[in-house]
């Protein structure tokens, strides 16, 4: 008989399917789980980021109104025509808005990264939502403060043969509005990847308990020793006796005695051969 490898009241420390200790990160309710207050703080930071980024859309609208090229129109009292039918001013207005939106996306991402270097999902979502709202606000500001959208009234006010500006419009609305949030998320991702803080390497003892824990007496894999003796005798031409002992983390003893009959036994081994 040998001693059990693990006492019944002690869990096996080498069992990969055992539940993690209560103080580890993998245990339910461990220190890695964010509290309700931390979640509310993250949501508040994301909402504040979205509001502040969206507010800068007013500045984008003013810059677009100032830098975008004008589309010249002319009237002959019967209809309104493009003064330059081959002009590219309309495309230039869309391109100006997209370039400004990309620049604002980069600047907003840098500002958010510098203020909140640790980042977080709420900040990234707030940055994207704020960029989208800022683009919509800039579009509305440019069209509201730009030339009037009532082309007929504007033509009558200008008079026959007098050049006047067309309303400021976006033709590729989808691409222009999404330029800011896409640029902001990509820039923030690159900044976090290059200069963001790094998490420390996990300690195996932090997951599965103390690394230097003392082994439980009598526990182990295939480890055990003992002492025992045995004797073999028979009515043959010889007899044999064997004895062995050892020491280890467990101890035990055993005796074996056997007898048998045969013409050849004893010195030739056990069991005796039968002829």
Short mmCIF file of C-alpha atoms in Angstrom, two decimals:
data_model
loop_
_atom_site.label_atom_id
_atom_site.label_comp_id
_atom_site.label_asym_id
_atom_site.label_seq_id
_atom_site.Cartn_x
_atom_site.Cartn_y
_atom_site.Cartn_z
CA UNK A 1 0.00 0.00 0.00
CA UNK A 2 1.11 3.57 -0.67
CA UNK A 3 0.00 6.93 0.77
CA UNK A 4 -2.52 8.95 -1.31
CA UNK A 5 -0.94 11.56 -3.60
CA UNK A 6 -3.28 14.36 -2.47
CA UNK A 7 -5.25 14.52 0.78
CA UNK A 8 -9.00 14.51 0.22
CA UNK A 9 -9.43 17.93 1.85
CA UNK A 10 -6.67 19.62 -0.23
CA UNK A 11 -7.20 20.52 -3.94
CA UNK A 12 -4.56 19.42 -6.40
CA UNK A 13 -2.42 22.52 -7.15
CA UNK A 14 -1.47 21.11 -10.59
CA UNK A 15 -5.02 20.48 -11.79
CA UNK A 16 -5.57 22.66 -14.93
CA UNK A 17 -9.33 22.41 -14.55
CA UNK A 18 -9.41 23.60 -10.96
CA UNK A 19 -11.13 26.91 -10.18
CA UNK A 20 -8.72 29.87 -9.88
CA UNK A 21 -8.03 31.32 -6.42
CA UNK A 22 -10.38 33.98 -5.11
CA UNK A 23 -7.71 36.71 -5.29
CA UNK A 24 -6.67 36.08 -8.90
CA UNK A 25 -7.78 38.08 -11.93
CA UNK A 26 -9.63 35.13 -13.38
CA UNK A 27 -11.75 34.59 -10.31
CA UNK A 28 -15.31 35.93 -10.33
CA UNK A 29 -15.41 39.33 -8.71
CA UNK A 30 -11.60 39.72 -8.88
CA UNK A 31 -9.85 43.10 -8.94
CA UNK A 32 -9.89 43.20 -12.78
CA UNK A 33 -13.67 43.62 -12.90
CA UNK A 34 -14.58 47.31 -13.22
CA UNK A 35 -16.98 48.68 -10.68
CA UNK A 36 -20.19 50.54 -11.45
CA UNK A 37 -18.55 53.85 -10.55
CA UNK A 38 -15.70 53.21 -12.98
CA UNK A 39 -18.15 52.38 -15.75
CA UNK A 40 -20.09 55.58 -15.12
CA UNK A 41 -16.84 57.57 -15.16
CA UNK A 42 -15.85 56.04 -18.50
CA UNK A 43 -19.26 56.80 -19.99
CA UNK A 44 -19.06 60.39 -18.73
CA UNK A 45 -15.63 60.79 -20.31
CA UNK A 46 -16.90 59.44 -23.61
CA UNK A 47 -19.90 61.77 -23.60
CA UNK A 48 -17.74 64.79 -22.73
CA UNK A 49 -15.34 63.88 -25.54
CA UNK A 50 -18.20 63.66 -28.05
CA UNK A 51 -19.60 67.05 -27.01
CA UNK A 52 -16.26 68.86 -27.11
CA UNK A 53 -15.25 67.37 -30.45
CA UNK A 54 -18.65 68.14 -31.98
CA UNK A 55 -18.42 71.75 -30.82
CA UNK A 56 -15.30 72.27 -32.93
CA UNK A 57 -17.44 71.59 -35.98
CA UNK A 58 -18.51 75.22 -35.86
CA UNK A 59 -14.90 76.25 -36.55
CA UNK A 60 -14.72 73.76 -39.41
CA UNK A 61 -17.83 75.29 -40.96
CA UNK A 62 -16.34 78.78 -40.79
CA UNK A 63 -13.09 77.64 -42.38
CA UNK A 64 -14.97 75.81 -45.12
CA UNK A 65 -17.01 78.92 -45.85
CA UNK A 66 -13.85 80.99 -46.02
CA UNK A 67 -11.65 78.65 -48.09
CA UNK A 68 -14.11 76.91 -50.40
CA UNK A 69 -14.16 78.24 -53.97
CA UNK A 70 -17.35 79.98 -55.15
CA UNK A 71 -19.43 78.81 -58.08
CA UNK A 72 -20.24 81.90 -60.29
CA UNK A 73 -23.74 82.20 -61.75
CA UNK A 74 -25.31 84.66 -64.16
CA UNK A 75 -28.92 85.46 -65.12
CA UNK A 76 -30.52 86.83 -68.27
CA UNK A 77 -33.92 87.55 -66.64
CA UNK A 78 -35.30 84.27 -67.98
CA UNK A 79 -32.96 81.65 -66.51
CA UNK A 80 -29.84 81.22 -64.42
CA UNK A 81 -26.66 79.76 -65.96
CA UNK A 82 -23.19 78.80 -64.92
CA UNK A 83 -20.81 81.52 -65.94
CA UNK A 84 -18.10 78.95 -66.54
CA UNK A 85 -19.68 75.68 -67.62
CA UNK A 86 -16.35 73.85 -67.44
CA UNK A 87 -15.37 75.13 -64.01
CA UNK A 88 -14.48 72.84 -61.15
CA UNK A 89 -15.52 75.07 -58.29
CA UNK A 90 -18.27 72.69 -57.15
CA UNK A 91 -15.80 69.80 -56.85
CA UNK A 92 -13.36 72.13 -55.14
CA UNK A 93 -15.90 72.87 -52.41
CA UNK A 94 -16.24 69.16 -51.62
CA UNK A 95 -12.47 68.65 -51.69
CA UNK A 96 -11.92 71.58 -49.34
CA UNK A 97 -14.40 70.21 -46.85
CA UNK A 98 -12.82 66.73 -46.94
CA UNK A 99 -9.30 68.05 -46.44
CA UNK A 100 -10.38 70.23 -43.55
CA UNK A 101 -12.29 67.32 -41.99
CA UNK A 102 -9.23 65.07 -42.22
CA UNK A 103 -7.10 67.74 -40.53
CA UNK A 104 -9.69 68.20 -37.75
CA UNK A 105 -9.84 64.44 -37.27
CA UNK A 106 -6.08 64.25 -36.80
CA UNK A 107 -6.01 67.20 -34.40
CA UNK A 108 -8.91 65.93 -32.33
CA UNK A 109 -7.30 62.48 -32.05
CA UNK A 110 -4.01 64.00 -30.86
CA UNK A 111 -5.81 66.17 -28.32
CA UNK A 112 -7.82 63.27 -26.90
CA UNK A 113 -4.72 61.07 -26.74
CA UNK A 114 -2.69 63.69 -24.88
CA UNK A 115 -5.48 64.35 -22.39
CA UNK A 116 -6.43 60.70 -21.85
CA UNK A 117 -3.37 58.67 -22.71
CA UNK A 118 -4.76 55.40 -21.36
CA UNK A 119 -7.55 55.51 -23.91
CA UNK A 120 -10.55 53.25 -23.65
CA UNK A 121 -13.52 52.18 -25.71
CA UNK A 122 -15.67 55.03 -24.45
CA UNK A 123 -13.12 57.63 -25.58
CA UNK A 124 -12.81 56.10 -29.04
CA UNK A 125 -16.60 55.93 -29.44
CA UNK A 126 -16.95 59.51 -28.17
CA UNK A 127 -14.26 60.64 -30.62
CA UNK A 128 -16.03 58.98 -33.55
CA UNK A 129 -19.49 60.26 -32.58
CA UNK A 130 -18.14 63.76 -31.95
CA UNK A 131 -16.42 63.78 -35.34
CA UNK A 132 -19.62 62.74 -37.09
CA UNK A 133 -21.70 65.38 -35.29
CA UNK A 134 -18.99 67.98 -35.91
CA UNK A 135 -19.05 67.28 -39.65
CA UNK A 136 -22.82 67.67 -39.77
CA UNK A 137 -22.60 70.90 -37.79
CA UNK A 138 -19.87 72.27 -40.11
CA UNK A 139 -21.97 71.42 -43.16
CA UNK A 140 -24.98 73.28 -41.74
CA UNK A 141 -22.91 76.27 -40.63
CA UNK A 142 -21.37 76.63 -44.10
CA UNK A 143 -24.71 76.47 -45.87
CA UNK A 144 -26.47 78.79 -43.37
CA UNK A 145 -23.80 81.50 -43.41
CA UNK A 146 -23.00 81.17 -47.10
CA UNK A 147 -24.90 82.56 -50.09
CA UNK A 148 -28.64 82.10 -49.97
CA UNK A 149 -30.16 78.96 -51.37
CA UNK A 150 -32.93 80.95 -53.13
CA UNK A 151 -31.15 81.29 -56.46
CA UNK A 152 -34.09 83.02 -58.23
CA UNK A 153 -34.40 85.77 -55.63
CA UNK A 154 -30.65 86.22 -55.62
CA UNK A 155 -30.58 86.52 -59.41
CA UNK A 156 -33.33 89.15 -59.39
CA UNK A 157 -31.49 91.06 -56.68
CA UNK A 158 -28.22 90.95 -58.62
CA UNK A 159 -29.82 91.97 -61.95
CA UNK A 160 -29.40 90.86 -65.54
CA UNK A 161 -25.88 89.86 -66.59
CA UNK A 162 -24.43 90.35 -63.10
CA UNK A 163 -22.37 87.49 -61.67
CA UNK A 164 -23.32 86.21 -58.25
CA UNK A 165 -22.31 83.23 -56.11
CA UNK A 166 -24.15 79.95 -56.00
CA UNK A 167 -25.09 78.42 -52.64
CA UNK A 168 -22.35 76.51 -50.85
CA UNK A 169 -23.23 72.82 -51.09
CA UNK A 170 -21.81 69.37 -50.54
CA UNK A 171 -22.37 66.93 -53.38
CA UNK A 172 -20.57 63.90 -51.90
CA UNK A 173 -22.20 64.19 -48.50
CA UNK A 174 -21.43 60.67 -47.29
CA UNK A 175 -17.69 60.78 -47.95
CA UNK A 176 -17.36 64.33 -46.66
CA UNK A 177 -19.22 63.67 -43.41
CA UNK A 178 -17.38 60.40 -42.62
CA UNK A 179 -13.90 61.81 -43.28
CA UNK A 180 -13.56 63.32 -39.81
CA UNK A 181 -14.57 60.29 -37.66
CA UNK A 182 -12.59 57.84 -39.78
CA UNK A 183 -9.44 59.96 -39.66
CA UNK A 184 -9.84 60.49 -35.91
CA UNK A 185 -10.21 56.77 -35.10
CA UNK A 186 -7.27 55.76 -37.31
CA UNK A 187 -5.01 58.47 -35.87
CA UNK A 188 -5.96 57.58 -32.29
CA UNK A 189 -5.31 53.89 -33.00
CA UNK A 190 -1.82 54.63 -34.35
CA UNK A 191 -0.98 56.94 -31.45
CA UNK A 192 -2.10 54.37 -28.89
CA UNK A 193 -0.18 51.60 -30.65
CA UNK A 194 3.07 53.59 -30.81
CA UNK A 195 3.06 55.70 -27.64
CA UNK A 196 0.28 54.26 -25.51
CA UNK A 197 0.97 52.68 -22.10
CA UNK A 198 1.77 48.98 -22.02
CA UNK A 199 0.20 46.54 -19.60
CA UNK A 200 2.73 44.68 -17.38
CA UNK A 201 3.46 41.07 -18.13
CA UNK A 202 1.16 38.82 -16.09
CA UNK A 203 2.70 36.81 -13.27
CA UNK A 204 1.70 33.12 -13.36
CA UNK A 205 1.41 33.16 -9.59
CA UNK A 206 -1.11 36.01 -9.84
CA UNK A 207 -3.45 33.77 -11.83
CA UNK A 208 -3.05 30.43 -10.09
CA UNK A 209 -1.90 31.36 -6.62
CA UNK A 210 1.42 32.01 -4.94
CA UNK A 211 4.35 30.71 -7.00
CA UNK A 212 6.39 29.67 -3.96
CA UNK A 213 3.76 27.70 -2.08
CA UNK A 214 5.11 24.71 -0.16
CA UNK A 215 4.07 21.31 -1.48
CA UNK A 216 1.56 19.29 0.44
CA UNK A 217 3.16 16.29 2.21
CA UNK A 218 2.44 13.10 0.36
CA UNK A 219 1.27 14.89 -2.80
CA UNK A 220 2.88 14.60 -6.20
CA UNK A 221 2.85 12.81 -9.47
CA UNK A 222 4.26 9.30 -9.31
CA UNK A 223 6.37 10.15 -6.24
CA UNK A 224 6.43 7.75 -3.34
CA UNK A 225 8.68 5.26 -1.68
CA UNK A 226 8.52 2.83 1.14
CA UNK A 227 10.08 -0.20 2.64
CA UNK A 228 9.04 -3.76 2.40
CA UNK A 229 10.25 -7.28 2.62
CA UNK A 230 9.21 -10.50 1.12
CA UNK A 231 10.19 -14.10 1.41
CA UNK A 232 9.71 -16.93 -1.00
CA UNK A 233 10.14 -20.55 -0.14
CA UNK A 234 9.19 -23.80 -1.69
CA UNK A 235 9.84 -27.50 -1.45
CA UNK A 236 12.28 -27.46 -4.35
CA UNK A 237 16.00 -27.54 -4.40
CA UNK A 238 16.55 -24.02 -3.07
CA UNK A 239 15.01 -21.01 -1.42
CA UNK A 240 15.32 -17.26 -1.78
CA UNK A 241 14.77 -14.19 0.33
CA UNK A 242 14.50 -10.52 -0.82
CA UNK A 243 14.43 -7.37 1.25
CA UNK A 244 14.34 -3.65 0.18
CA UNK A 245 13.90 -0.32 1.87
CA UNK A 246 13.77 3.38 0.90
CA UNK A 247 12.87 6.81 2.18
CA UNK A 248 10.84 9.66 0.58
CA UNK A 249 7.85 11.88 1.04
CA UNK A 250 5.72 8.92 2.07
CA UNK A 251 6.32 5.65 3.85
CA UNK A 252 4.74 2.29 3.88
CA UNK A 253 5.50 -1.32 4.49
CA UNK A 254 4.47 -4.53 2.97
CA UNK A 255 5.22 -8.21 3.39
CA UNK A 256 4.72 -10.92 0.92
CA UNK A 257 5.01 -14.59 1.53
CA UNK A 258 4.37 -17.27 -0.94
CA UNK A 259 4.94 -20.91 -1.24
CA UNK A 260 4.53 -23.42 -3.94
CA UNK A 261 5.65 -26.76 -5.11
CA UNK A 262 7.71 -27.64 -8.07
CA UNK A 263 10.60 -29.55 -9.22
CA UNK A 264 12.52 -26.39 -9.96
CA UNK A 265 12.08 -23.48 -7.57
CA UNK A 266 13.84 -21.29 -5.12
CA UNK A 267 16.93 -20.13 -6.88
CA UNK A 268 15.30 -20.16 -10.31
CA UNK A 269 12.70 -17.56 -9.28
CA UNK A 270 9.01 -17.24 -8.60
CA UNK A 271 6.69 -18.73 -9.66
CA UNK A 272 8.39 -22.10 -10.11
CA UNK A 273 8.39 -23.61 -13.54
CA UNK A 274 6.36 -26.69 -14.11
CA UNK A 275 7.77 -29.42 -16.26
#
